[in-house]
Amino acid sequence: MPHPSVIPLSGGLDSATVLAMARSAGFEPHALSLCYGQRHVSELDAAARVASTLGAVRHEIIDLDLRRFGSSALTDNALAVPTSGVSAPGEIPVTYVPARNTIMLSVALGLAEALGGRGIFFGANAVDYSGYPDCRPDYVRAFEAMANLATKAGVEGELITVHAPIIAMTKSEIIRTGAALGVDYAMTISCYQADPKSRACGRCESCRLRASGFADAGLPDPTCYR
């Protein structure tokens, strides 16, 4: 029987690719999304499409409103989403949501242990990314070590692995990998400020990285822009 695994699913192209990779590797994929007070819910609609189309056994959407904390342009409407370009190396942009990946991975860890699964597939990327501290290899290793200290499964020797299969890939490599696995990127959304019709702005950093990834991959960009 395939081993259950949990995939934090944002609705973007990275996590969609990772779900396809987990399924291709023979794992039983269970998708998990977080409704954290982000600017638009289009990404949750996209996550539902991705989970259904790519064969997730289950898709849980957890409500945890991080707007109450603020301090990120993705959760605080008083802060503007930058549209002037890509962040400079070493700069952590205002779109960073404090501890979001740690919160999401912690919920994924709880689901994985409850399922009897020993794997989390995390779509972190440390190459073509926005400088977020919770997307680095050191962070992934540290979370995995914590997971095996903090769980009954880990203490009893059933070690939990945090897989980060795209962490060293460029955006174009990620896109080529997903395309080879049959991922239809038209159903994904990467924009930080998509409109109610799920159309991308084409100007935020996430849109720019996505567009350049398709260009570098030599594949047409299926994104719907407004």
PDB file of C-alpha atoms in Angstrom, residues 1 20 30 39 52 65 69 77 91 120-121 124 130 147 180 188 191 212 217:
ATOM      1  CA  MET A   1       0.000   0.000   0.000  1.00  0.00           C
ATOM      2  CA  ALA A  20       2.695  15.573  -8.725  1.00  0.00           C
ATOM      3  CA  HIS A  30      -3.064  14.238   1.201  1.00  0.00           C
ATOM      4  CA  ARG A  39      -5.437  39.041   0.213  1.00  0.00           C
ATOM      5  CA  SER A  52      -8.670  17.197  -7.372  1.00  0.00           C
ATOM      6  CA  ASP A  65      -6.566  34.116  10.435  1.00  0.00           C
ATOM      7  CA  PHE A  69      -1.037  39.695  13.609  1.00  0.00           C
ATOM      8  CA  ASN A  77      -4.214  45.884   3.579  1.00  0.00           C
ATOM      9  CA  GLU A  91      16.519  41.346   1.385  1.00  0.00           C
ATOM     10  CA  ILE A 120       5.713  15.760   4.337  1.00  0.00           C
ATOM     11  CA  PHE A 121       6.406  17.108   0.854  1.00  0.00           C
ATOM     12  CA  ALA A 124      10.222  25.284  -0.629  1.00  0.00           C
ATOM     13  CA  SER A 130      11.882  35.898  -2.642  1.00  0.00           C
ATOM     14  CA  ALA A 147       9.411  17.026  14.098  1.00  0.00           C
ATOM     15  CA  ALA A 180       6.643  16.185 -17.726  1.00  0.00           C
ATOM     16  CA  THR A 188      -2.463  27.391 -10.625  1.00  0.00           C
ATOM     17  CA  CYS A 191       0.038  36.194  -7.898  1.00  0.00           C
ATOM     18  CA  SER A 212      10.558  34.370 -16.248  1.00  0.00           C
ATOM     19  CA  ALA A 217      11.751  26.824 -19.746  1.00  0.00           C
TER      20      ALA A 217
END
